[in-house]
mmCIF file of C-alpha atoms in Angstrom:
data_model
loop_
_atom_site.group_PDB
_atom_site.id
_atom_site.type_symbol
_atom_site.label_atom_id
_atom_site.label_comp_id
_atom_site.label_asym_id
_atom_site.label_seq_id
_atom_site.Cartn_x
_atom_site.Cartn_y
_atom_site.Cartn_z
ATOM 1 C CA UNK A 749 0.000 0.000 0.000
ATOM 2 C CA UNK A 750 2.872 2.359 0.708
ATOM 3 C CA UNK A 751 4.271 1.844 -2.770
ATOM 4 C CA UNK A 752 1.019 2.926 -4.421
ATOM 5 C CA UNK A 753 0.797 6.115 -2.333
ATOM 6 C CA UNK A 754 4.343 7.085 -3.312
ATOM 7 C CA UNK A 755 3.465 6.629 -6.980
ATOM 8 C CA UNK A 756 0.381 8.803 -6.576
ATOM 9 C CA UNK A 757 2.360 11.565 -4.873
ATOM 10 C CA UNK A 758 5.170 11.555 -7.448
ATOM 11 C CA UNK A 759 3.011 12.536 -10.399
ATOM 12 C CA UNK A 760 1.550 15.781 -8.946
ATOM 13 C CA UNK A 761 5.001 16.864 -7.769
ATOM 14 C CA UNK A 762 6.385 16.412 -11.291
ATOM 15 C CA UNK A 763 3.480 18.415 -12.709
ATOM 16 C CA UNK A 764 4.104 21.224 -10.244
ATOM 17 C CA UNK A 765 7.907 21.333 -10.213
ATOM 18 C CA UNK A 766 8.862 19.603 -13.446
ATOM 19 C CA UNK A 767 11.169 16.660 -14.103
ATOM 20 C CA UNK A 768 14.449 18.388 -13.280
ATOM 21 C CA UNK A 769 15.739 21.406 -11.383
ATOM 22 C CA UNK A 770 15.950 23.683 -14.437
ATOM 23 C CA UNK A 771 12.347 23.019 -15.428
ATOM 24 C CA UNK A 772 11.209 23.545 -11.831
ATOM 25 C CA UNK A 773 13.135 26.820 -11.657
ATOM 26 C CA UNK A 774 11.630 28.049 -14.928
ATOM 27 C CA UNK A 775 8.091 27.156 -13.812
ATOM 28 C CA UNK A 776 8.620 28.918 -10.490
ATOM 29 C CA UNK A 777 10.063 31.984 -12.221
ATOM 30 C CA UNK A 778 7.120 32.122 -14.640
ATOM 31 C CA UNK A 779 4.591 31.827 -11.789
ATOM 32 C CA UNK A 780 6.399 34.553 -9.842
ATOM 33 C CA UNK A 781 6.339 36.898 -12.840
ATOM 34 C CA UNK A 782 2.616 36.250 -13.358
ATOM 35 C CA UNK A 783 1.946 36.854 -9.650
ATOM 36 C CA UNK A 784 3.804 40.179 -9.513
ATOM 37 C CA UNK A 785 2.287 41.379 -12.777
ATOM 38 C CA UNK A 786 -1.146 40.768 -11.268
ATOM 39 C CA UNK A 787 -0.146 42.755 -8.170
ATOM 40 C CA UNK A 788 1.150 45.628 -10.313
ATOM 41 C CA UNK A 789 -2.070 45.632 -12.350
ATOM 42 C CA UNK A 790 -4.063 45.796 -9.133
ATOM 43 C CA UNK A 791 -2.040 48.711 -7.752
ATOM 44 C CA UNK A 792 -2.239 50.496 -11.117
ATOM 45 C CA UNK A 793 -6.040 50.176 -11.096
ATOM 46 C CA UNK A 794 -6.173 51.543 -7.539
ATOM 47 C CA UNK A 795 -3.955 54.468 -8.620
ATOM 48 C CA UNK A 796 -6.291 55.250 -11.514
ATOM 49 C CA UNK A 797 -9.308 55.195 -9.204
ATOM 50 C CA UNK A 798 -7.641 57.558 -6.734
ATOM 51 C CA UNK A 799 -6.562 59.818 -9.614
ATOM 52 C CA UNK A 800 -10.170 59.933 -10.869
ATOM 53 C CA UNK A 801 -11.375 60.804 -7.359
ATOM 54 C CA UNK A 802 -8.755 63.560 -7.169
ATOM 55 C CA UNK A 803 -9.819 64.996 -10.542
ATOM 56 C CA UNK A 804 -13.477 64.963 -9.505
ATOM 57 C CA UNK A 805 -12.699 66.743 -6.220
ATOM 58 C CA UNK A 806 -10.513 69.261 -8.040
ATOM 59 C CA UNK A 807 -13.240 70.111 -10.560
ATOM 60 C CA UNK A 808 -15.775 70.534 -7.737
ATOM 61 C CA UNK A 809 -13.371 72.850 -5.904
ATOM 62 C CA UNK A 810 -12.843 74.917 -9.072
ATOM 63 C CA UNK A 811 -16.597 75.138 -9.602
ATOM 64 C CA UNK A 812 -17.132 76.331 -6.044
ATOM 65 C CA UNK A 813 -14.300 78.872 -6.402
ATOM 66 C CA UNK A 814 -15.952 80.333 -9.517
ATOM 67 C CA UNK A 815 -19.291 80.540 -7.715
ATOM 68 C CA UNK A 816 -17.642 82.356 -4.796
ATOM 69 C CA UNK A 817 -16.036 84.855 -7.199
ATOM 70 C CA UNK A 818 -19.426 85.525 -8.797
ATOM 71 C CA UNK A 819 -21.004 85.964 -5.381
ATOM 72 C CA UNK A 820 -18.244 88.420 -4.413
ATOM 73 C CA UNK A 821 -18.926 90.412 -7.595
ATOM 74 C CA UNK A 822 -22.641 90.505 -6.753
ATOM 75 C CA UNK A 823 -21.933 91.696 -3.205
ATOM 76 C CA UNK A 824 -19.484 94.383 -4.398
ATOM 77 C CA UNK A 825 -22.043 95.697 -6.916
ATOM 78 C CA UNK A 826 -24.384 96.885 -4.109
ATOM 79 C CA UNK A 827 -27.577 96.014 -5.976
ATOM 80 C CA UNK A 828 -26.329 97.309 -9.341
ATOM 81 C CA UNK A 829 -25.289 93.886 -10.596
ATOM 82 C CA UNK A 830 -26.609 93.099 -14.075
ATOM 83 C CA UNK A 831 -27.079 89.347 -14.200
ATOM 84 C CA UNK A 832 -27.855 89.279 -17.933
ATOM 85 C CA UNK A 833 -24.722 91.222 -18.843
ATOM 86 C CA UNK A 834 -22.620 88.960 -16.619
ATOM 87 C CA UNK A 835 -24.140 85.878 -18.245
ATOM 88 C CA UNK A 836 -23.339 87.212 -21.722
ATOM 89 C CA UNK A 837 -19.780 87.980 -20.600
ATOM 90 C CA UNK A 838 -19.342 84.439 -19.271
ATOM 91 C CA UNK A 839 -20.751 82.927 -22.477
ATOM 92 C CA UNK A 840 -18.328 85.025 -24.522
ATOM 93 C CA UNK A 841 -15.357 83.927 -22.385
ATOM 94 C CA UNK A 842 -16.451 80.308 -22.672
ATOM 95 C CA UNK A 843 -16.712 80.477 -26.467
ATOM 96 C CA UNK A 844 -13.239 82.090 -26.678
ATOM 97 C CA UNK A 845 -11.750 79.292 -24.548
ATOM 98 C CA UNK A 846 -13.477 76.632 -26.640
ATOM 99 C CA UNK A 847 -12.186 78.160 -29.902
ATOM 100 C CA UNK A 848 -8.654 78.491 -28.478
ATOM 101 C CA UNK A 849 -8.462 74.746 -27.742
#
């Protein structure tokens, strides 16, 4: 019975490690490369997600900053603020930026 269990164990070991040391080394090296590539892909995906979050937060901050500037202009105008003229001015600036790109 012991002889049959040794035969059964030998085959999976050969499949995992190969027939000789060089083949075992090459299989191990290949598996290691695959493993670390997967880890690098994972960290790269996490970096992209954090970069997207940063860009979203940055655009929100810029939007809020523009709104604060507009509010400051309204407050400084002391009731003489012309909303329609300001809107036209902003549309004109936006079209100039779009044409420049």
